[in-house]
C-alpha cells in the first residue's frame, strides 16, 4: 500500500487491528502514528481509551494487557507503542517448544475493538519473524524506506501539489540538493515556505532564497551552469561564496553533486535515443533539465568527462587528508578543481 492510500484509509476510518510502521526513514512513521493518535478518538474518548507507551520504558506483557482491554463508551481503544525498536520483542515462538509466545498468540487473533500500533523507527523489522508475518496477515505493515537523493525533487513537487501549490523544477532541485533526503526536515522547511507565499502560487528559486536562505545565484546548479559554459569568472564567484559560507555549502556536498552531475553527463553520451522524453527517463531527471545535459554534453566529450570524474575522486581524497598539502583551504581546492574541469 502506498503512503497516500494508507493515509486515505485512515481518514476514511478504515482501520486495521494492528499496525507496524517501520523503516529507516522516520517521516512516514511519525506521519501515520501522529494521525492515528490525534484522530482515532475524540478528546472525550481519549481519557479512558488511549494508551501511549514507549519501547524502552515498557514490556510486551504490559502492551498486551492494555491491548486486551475493551473500550469504554467508545467504538475503539488505541494502544500505541512509540520507539518500538527499543521494546524487547521476545522469542517470536522460534525457541519456545510450547509455542507459547504471548505476542504471536495475540496477533493471530487480535481484539477487533483495539487498534494496536507499533512505531518502529530507524531500522527495518525482521521480515523473517513470525510476528512480522502475523502483523502483515491480520493487520497492516508499512515500511518507510529511505528515499534516494535523485527522487527528492519529485517528492517535493508531489508534497506541494497536495497542498495546492506548485514549485518550479529548479527550485525543487535546489532544495533537494541542500536539504538532503531527510523528509522531516524538508517537510518542515516547505511548511514554513508555504506560510509565506500565496496559496496556488508557483514557488520559485527566489521564494526558496527569501524564505529558506538558499541562494538562487550561488548554488551548485549555478556552478554546473558556469562549468558547462566554461565561464571561470562566474564559477570562481560561486566558489568564493561557498568558501565564505562553508556551513551551508560544505565541500563534500559540492563534490558529491558534481560527481552525480558528471556521471549523468557520461551516461548521456552513451544513450542512443536522445529524444527529450527518453533522455529524461534514462537520466532520471525532470524533462525541464534535459536541455542542461544536452549543453553539458556538447561542452564535455566522453574522454573529458572520464578525466573529470577522476579529478573529483582525487579532490574528494584531498578533503579527507589523503595526498593533501595540509594548508590548502576548501575554497582553494575547489578553485584548483574548477581550473582543471574548464581547461
Short mmCIF file of C-alpha atoms in Angstrom, two decimals:
data_model
loop_
_atom_site.label_atom_id
_atom_site.label_comp_id
_atom_site.label_asym_id
_atom_site.label_seq_id
_atom_site.Cartn_x
_atom_site.Cartn_y
_atom_site.Cartn_z
CA UNK A 1 0.00 0.00 0.00
CA UNK A 2 1.29 3.46 -0.87
CA UNK A 3 1.60 6.18 1.74
CA UNK A 4 -1.18 8.19 0.09
CA UNK A 5 -3.55 5.19 0.01
CA UNK A 6 -2.84 4.37 3.66
CA UNK A 7 -3.48 7.95 4.73
CA UNK A 8 -6.74 7.97 2.77
CA UNK A 9 -7.85 4.80 4.55
CA UNK A 10 -7.06 6.33 7.94
CA UNK A 11 -9.02 9.45 7.05
CA UNK A 12 -11.93 7.25 5.95
CA UNK A 13 -11.67 5.41 9.32
CA UNK A 14 -10.91 2.09 7.65
CA UNK A 15 -8.80 0.76 10.50
CA UNK A 16 -6.83 -2.43 10.98
CA UNK A 17 -6.50 -4.03 14.44
CA UNK A 18 -2.69 -3.96 14.26
CA UNK A 19 -0.23 -1.60 12.54
CA UNK A 20 3.51 -1.90 12.21
CA UNK A 21 5.17 1.23 10.86
CA UNK A 22 8.88 0.51 10.44
CA UNK A 23 11.89 1.57 8.42
CA UNK A 24 14.93 3.81 8.25
CA UNK A 25 13.02 6.97 7.23
CA UNK A 26 11.07 8.25 10.27
CA UNK A 27 8.90 10.73 8.34
CA UNK A 28 6.04 8.39 7.43
CA UNK A 29 6.22 6.56 10.74
CA UNK A 30 5.63 9.88 12.52
CA UNK A 31 3.02 10.96 9.97
CA UNK A 32 0.82 7.88 10.39
CA UNK A 33 1.43 7.49 14.11
CA UNK A 34 0.56 11.12 14.81
CA UNK A 35 -2.53 10.96 12.62
CA UNK A 36 -3.88 7.92 14.46
CA UNK A 37 -3.01 9.38 17.86
CA UNK A 38 -4.72 12.68 17.08
CA UNK A 39 -7.74 11.47 15.12
CA UNK A 40 -8.77 7.96 16.09
CA UNK A 41 -10.54 9.06 19.27
CA UNK A 42 -12.31 12.22 20.31
CA UNK A 43 -10.89 14.25 23.18
CA UNK A 44 -13.60 12.86 25.45
CA UNK A 45 -12.77 9.27 24.50
CA UNK A 46 -9.00 9.59 24.92
CA UNK A 47 -9.06 9.72 28.71
CA UNK A 48 -10.24 6.11 29.10
CA UNK A 49 -9.29 4.61 25.74
CA UNK A 50 -5.87 5.86 24.70
CA UNK A 51 -2.64 4.31 25.97
CA UNK A 52 0.71 5.58 24.70
CA UNK A 53 3.80 3.60 25.71
CA UNK A 54 7.49 3.89 24.89
CA UNK A 55 9.58 0.86 23.97
CA UNK A 56 12.39 1.36 26.44
CA UNK A 57 10.01 2.08 29.33
CA UNK A 58 7.62 -0.83 28.91
CA UNK A 59 7.49 -4.55 28.16
CA UNK A 60 5.42 -6.77 25.91
CA UNK A 61 3.18 -8.09 28.70
CA UNK A 62 2.15 -4.51 29.59
CA UNK A 63 1.44 -3.80 25.91
CA UNK A 64 -0.68 -6.93 25.50
CA UNK A 65 -2.58 -6.45 28.76
CA UNK A 66 -3.55 -2.98 27.52
CA UNK A 67 -4.48 -4.35 24.08
CA UNK A 68 -6.78 -6.99 25.55
CA UNK A 69 -8.95 -4.46 27.34
CA UNK A 70 -12.24 -3.34 25.84
CA UNK A 71 -13.11 0.30 25.16
CA UNK A 72 -15.28 2.35 27.48
CA UNK A 73 -18.08 4.30 25.80
CA UNK A 74 -16.16 4.22 22.53
CA UNK A 75 -16.02 2.09 19.40
CA UNK A 76 -12.25 1.68 19.70
CA UNK A 77 -9.38 1.94 22.11
CA UNK A 78 -5.87 2.86 20.99
CA UNK A 79 -2.67 1.26 22.26
CA UNK A 80 0.37 2.89 20.70
CA UNK A 81 3.99 1.86 21.25
CA UNK A 82 6.40 4.61 20.22
CA UNK A 83 10.13 3.90 19.75
CA UNK A 84 9.13 0.25 19.41
CA UNK A 85 12.63 -0.64 18.21
CA UNK A 86 13.64 -0.40 21.90
CA UNK A 87 10.98 -2.88 23.01
CA UNK A 88 12.03 -6.43 23.97
CA UNK A 89 10.10 -8.48 21.42
CA UNK A 90 10.51 -11.91 22.98
CA UNK A 91 11.34 -15.22 21.34
CA UNK A 92 8.98 -14.95 18.36
CA UNK A 93 7.84 -18.54 19.01
CA UNK A 94 11.02 -19.91 17.43
CA UNK A 95 12.80 -21.02 20.60
CA UNK A 96 9.75 -21.87 22.67
CA UNK A 97 8.92 -25.57 22.22
CA UNK A 98 5.42 -24.98 23.52
CA UNK A 99 4.89 -22.17 21.02
CA UNK A 100 3.75 -20.02 23.92
CA UNK A 101 4.64 -16.59 22.57
CA UNK A 102 2.06 -14.14 24.02
CA UNK A 103 2.54 -11.58 21.23
CA UNK A 104 2.21 -14.16 18.46
CA UNK A 105 -0.88 -15.60 20.16
CA UNK A 106 -2.46 -12.13 20.28
CA UNK A 107 -1.55 -11.28 16.68
CA UNK A 108 -3.17 -14.45 15.39
CA UNK A 109 -6.46 -13.28 16.85
CA UNK A 110 -6.28 -9.58 17.73
CA UNK A 111 -9.06 -7.82 19.65
CA UNK A 112 -11.10 -6.07 16.91
CA UNK A 113 -12.01 -3.07 19.10
CA UNK A 114 -8.31 -2.37 19.86
CA UNK A 115 -6.07 -0.51 17.44
CA UNK A 116 -2.55 -1.64 18.34
CA UNK A 117 0.18 0.48 16.74
CA UNK A 118 3.93 -0.18 16.76
CA UNK A 119 6.14 2.72 15.61
CA UNK A 120 9.49 1.02 14.92
CA UNK A 121 11.94 3.73 13.81
CA UNK A 122 15.40 3.98 12.23
CA UNK A 123 15.53 0.29 11.28
CA UNK A 124 13.66 -2.40 9.38
CA UNK A 125 11.72 -5.00 11.32
CA UNK A 126 12.97 -8.53 10.62
CA UNK A 127 10.63 -9.84 7.93
CA UNK A 128 11.61 -13.43 8.69
CA UNK A 129 9.93 -13.32 12.09
CA UNK A 130 6.59 -14.98 12.70
CA UNK A 131 5.39 -11.84 14.43
CA UNK A 132 6.07 -9.82 11.28
CA UNK A 133 4.13 -12.28 9.14
CA UNK A 134 1.23 -12.29 11.62
CA UNK A 135 1.06 -8.48 11.64
CA UNK A 136 1.18 -8.44 7.87
CA UNK A 137 -1.59 -11.05 7.63
CA UNK A 138 -4.00 -9.76 10.28
CA UNK A 139 -3.08 -6.09 10.31
CA UNK A 140 -1.06 -3.74 8.15
CA UNK A 141 2.69 -3.31 7.77
CA UNK A 142 4.19 -0.21 6.15
CA UNK A 143 7.91 0.14 5.54
CA UNK A 144 9.13 3.73 5.47
CA UNK A 145 12.22 3.37 3.30
CA UNK A 146 14.97 5.94 2.84
CA UNK A 147 14.35 7.95 -0.31
CA UNK A 148 17.12 8.15 -2.89
CA UNK A 149 18.64 11.60 -3.40
CA UNK A 150 17.56 11.76 -7.05
CA UNK A 151 13.94 11.16 -6.01
CA UNK A 152 13.83 14.07 -3.55
CA UNK A 153 12.90 16.84 -6.05
CA UNK A 154 9.96 14.76 -7.29
CA UNK A 155 8.88 14.13 -3.69
CA UNK A 156 8.99 17.88 -3.05
CA UNK A 157 6.88 18.57 -6.14
CA UNK A 158 4.30 15.98 -5.02
CA UNK A 159 4.24 17.37 -1.48
CA UNK A 160 3.50 20.95 -2.50
CA UNK A 161 0.97 19.77 -5.11
CA UNK A 162 -1.01 18.02 -2.37
CA UNK A 163 -1.06 21.35 -0.51
CA UNK A 164 -2.47 23.14 -3.60
CA UNK A 165 0.83 24.79 -4.52
CA UNK A 166 3.26 24.35 -7.38
CA UNK A 167 7.05 24.57 -7.39
CA UNK A 168 9.47 25.20 -10.22
CA UNK A 169 11.67 22.17 -11.00
CA UNK A 170 14.86 24.15 -10.37
CA UNK A 171 13.56 25.36 -7.01
CA UNK A 172 12.70 21.78 -6.01
CA UNK A 173 16.15 20.58 -7.10
CA UNK A 174 17.91 23.35 -5.19
CA UNK A 175 16.00 22.40 -2.03
CA UNK A 176 16.73 18.71 -2.52
CA UNK A 177 20.44 19.34 -3.07
CA UNK A 178 20.84 21.50 0.02
CA UNK A 179 18.46 19.80 2.45
CA UNK A 180 19.38 16.20 1.59
CA UNK A 181 16.91 13.32 1.86
CA UNK A 182 15.65 13.92 5.42
CA UNK A 183 11.94 14.13 4.65
CA UNK A 184 11.03 15.52 8.07
CA UNK A 185 13.47 18.40 7.61
CA UNK A 186 12.26 19.02 4.06
CA UNK A 187 8.58 19.00 5.04
CA UNK A 188 9.25 21.44 7.90
CA UNK A 189 11.02 23.84 5.54
CA UNK A 190 8.24 23.50 2.96
CA UNK A 191 5.58 24.24 5.58
CA UNK A 192 7.43 27.41 6.61
CA UNK A 193 7.86 28.35 2.96
CA UNK A 194 4.17 27.87 2.14
CA UNK A 195 3.18 30.12 5.05
CA UNK A 196 4.91 32.96 3.24
CA UNK A 197 3.63 32.50 -0.30
CA UNK A 198 0.12 32.81 -1.64
CA UNK A 199 -1.92 29.60 -1.98
CA UNK A 200 -1.79 28.27 -5.54
CA UNK A 201 1.38 30.26 -6.20
CA UNK A 202 4.22 28.58 -8.11
CA UNK A 203 7.17 28.54 -5.72
CA UNK A 204 10.29 29.87 -7.40
CA UNK A 205 14.00 29.73 -6.65
CA UNK A 206 13.66 33.30 -5.41
CA UNK A 207 10.98 32.21 -2.91
CA UNK A 208 13.34 29.49 -1.69
CA UNK A 209 16.12 32.03 -1.24
CA UNK A 210 13.93 34.56 0.57
CA UNK A 211 12.28 32.10 2.94
CA UNK A 212 14.78 29.29 3.45
CA UNK A 213 18.05 31.08 2.89
CA UNK A 214 19.38 29.02 -0.02
CA UNK A 215 20.88 31.39 -2.58
CA UNK A 216 19.35 31.26 -6.05
CA UNK A 217 22.54 32.72 -7.57
CA UNK A 218 25.26 30.95 -5.60
CA UNK A 219 24.39 27.28 -5.58
CA UNK A 220 25.60 24.01 -7.10
CA UNK A 221 23.24 24.30 -10.07
CA UNK A 222 24.60 27.71 -11.00
CA UNK A 223 28.13 26.31 -10.61
CA UNK A 224 27.24 23.49 -13.00
CA UNK A 225 25.86 26.05 -15.45
CA UNK A 226 29.10 28.06 -15.24
CA UNK A 227 31.16 24.93 -15.84
CA UNK A 228 29.03 23.88 -18.83
CA UNK A 229 29.54 27.35 -20.32
CA UNK A 230 33.22 27.26 -19.32
CA UNK A 231 32.83 30.58 -17.53
CA UNK A 232 35.67 30.75 -14.96
CA UNK A 233 34.66 34.18 -13.60
CA UNK A 234 31.16 33.04 -12.64
CA UNK A 235 32.45 29.71 -11.33
CA UNK A 236 35.01 31.41 -9.09
CA UNK A 237 32.47 33.91 -7.76
CA UNK A 238 30.29 30.98 -6.71
CA UNK A 239 33.24 29.19 -5.11
CA UNK A 240 34.16 32.36 -3.19
CA UNK A 241 30.59 32.42 -1.86
CA UNK A 242 30.84 28.74 -0.87
CA UNK A 243 34.13 29.41 0.93
CA UNK A 244 32.54 32.30 2.84
CA UNK A 245 29.53 30.16 3.80
CA UNK A 246 31.03 26.70 4.47
CA UNK A 247 28.24 25.61 6.82
CA UNK A 248 25.64 25.87 4.06
CA UNK A 249 27.98 24.80 1.27
CA UNK A 250 30.34 22.08 2.57
CA UNK A 251 32.88 20.93 0.03
CA UNK A 252 31.75 17.29 0.41
CA UNK A 253 28.25 18.25 -0.72
CA UNK A 254 29.59 20.23 -3.67
CA UNK A 255 31.87 17.39 -4.77
CA UNK A 256 29.05 14.87 -4.39
CA UNK A 257 26.72 16.97 -6.51
CA UNK A 258 29.36 17.42 -9.23
CA UNK A 259 30.13 13.69 -9.17
CA UNK A 260 26.45 12.92 -9.71
CA UNK A 261 26.20 15.55 -12.48
CA UNK A 262 29.22 14.38 -14.45
CA UNK A 263 28.18 10.74 -14.06
CA UNK A 264 24.88 11.65 -15.74
CA UNK A 265 26.73 13.55 -18.47
CA UNK A 266 28.79 10.41 -19.11
CA UNK A 267 25.58 8.38 -19.26
CA UNK A 268 24.13 11.00 -21.65
CA UNK A 269 26.91 10.30 -24.14
CA UNK A 270 26.09 6.58 -24.20
CA UNK A 271 22.32 6.94 -24.64
CA UNK A 272 21.39 6.13 -28.22
CA UNK A 273 17.90 7.65 -28.34
CA UNK A 274 18.46 11.29 -27.45
CA UNK A 275 14.87 12.42 -27.73
CA UNK A 276 13.98 14.66 -24.74
CA UNK A 277 11.48 12.19 -23.28
CA UNK A 278 13.91 9.27 -23.45
CA UNK A 279 16.78 11.32 -22.04
CA UNK A 280 14.63 12.38 -19.10
CA UNK A 281 13.72 8.76 -18.45
CA UNK A 282 17.22 7.34 -18.82
CA UNK A 283 18.90 10.08 -16.79
CA UNK A 284 16.18 10.07 -14.14
CA UNK A 285 15.65 13.83 -14.30
CA UNK A 286 12.76 16.19 -14.79
CA UNK A 287 12.31 16.94 -18.54
CA UNK A 288 12.96 20.58 -17.63
CA UNK A 289 16.66 19.73 -17.13
CA UNK A 290 17.24 17.79 -20.37
CA UNK A 291 18.45 20.88 -22.21
CA UNK A 292 21.10 21.42 -19.50
CA UNK A 293 22.52 17.94 -20.09
CA UNK A 294 22.46 18.48 -23.84
CA UNK A 295 24.50 21.67 -23.37
CA UNK A 296 26.91 19.99 -20.96
CA UNK A 297 27.32 17.06 -23.36
CA UNK A 298 28.48 19.49 -26.05
CA UNK A 299 30.97 21.16 -23.68
CA UNK A 300 32.50 17.94 -22.35
CA UNK A 301 33.21 14.95 -24.57
CA UNK A 302 33.35 11.40 -23.22
CA UNK A 303 37.09 11.41 -22.54
CA UNK A 304 37.00 14.77 -20.79
CA UNK A 305 34.13 13.60 -18.58
CA UNK A 306 36.07 10.46 -17.60
CA UNK A 307 39.08 12.65 -16.79
CA UNK A 308 36.90 14.99 -14.67
CA UNK A 309 35.39 12.11 -12.70
CA UNK A 310 38.97 11.11 -11.89
CA UNK A 311 39.67 14.66 -10.67
CA UNK A 312 36.57 14.58 -8.47
CA UNK A 313 37.74 11.37 -6.80
CA UNK A 314 41.22 12.84 -6.34
CA UNK A 315 39.89 16.00 -4.68
CA UNK A 316 37.48 14.04 -2.52
CA UNK A 317 40.51 12.20 -1.13
CA UNK A 318 42.31 15.51 -0.59
CA UNK A 319 39.42 16.81 1.54
CA UNK A 320 39.95 13.71 3.70
CA UNK A 321 43.65 14.40 4.14
CA UNK A 322 44.93 11.94 1.53
CA UNK A 323 47.65 13.40 -0.73
CA UNK A 324 46.87 16.84 0.66
CA UNK A 325 49.40 19.63 1.25
CA UNK A 326 47.78 20.23 4.62
CA UNK A 327 47.37 24.01 4.46
CA UNK A 328 45.13 24.18 1.38
CA UNK A 329 41.64 25.52 2.15
CA UNK A 330 38.44 24.03 0.76
CA UNK A 331 37.98 27.13 -1.38
CA UNK A 332 41.45 26.74 -2.87
CA UNK A 333 40.82 23.07 -3.57
CA UNK A 334 37.61 23.92 -5.41
CA UNK A 335 39.35 26.60 -7.46
CA UNK A 336 42.05 24.13 -8.47
CA UNK A 337 39.38 21.63 -9.42
CA UNK A 338 37.37 24.16 -11.45
CA UNK A 339 40.50 25.18 -13.36
CA UNK A 340 41.15 21.54 -14.32
CA UNK A 341 37.50 20.98 -15.28
CA UNK A 342 37.28 24.03 -17.53
CA UNK A 343 40.71 23.67 -19.08
#
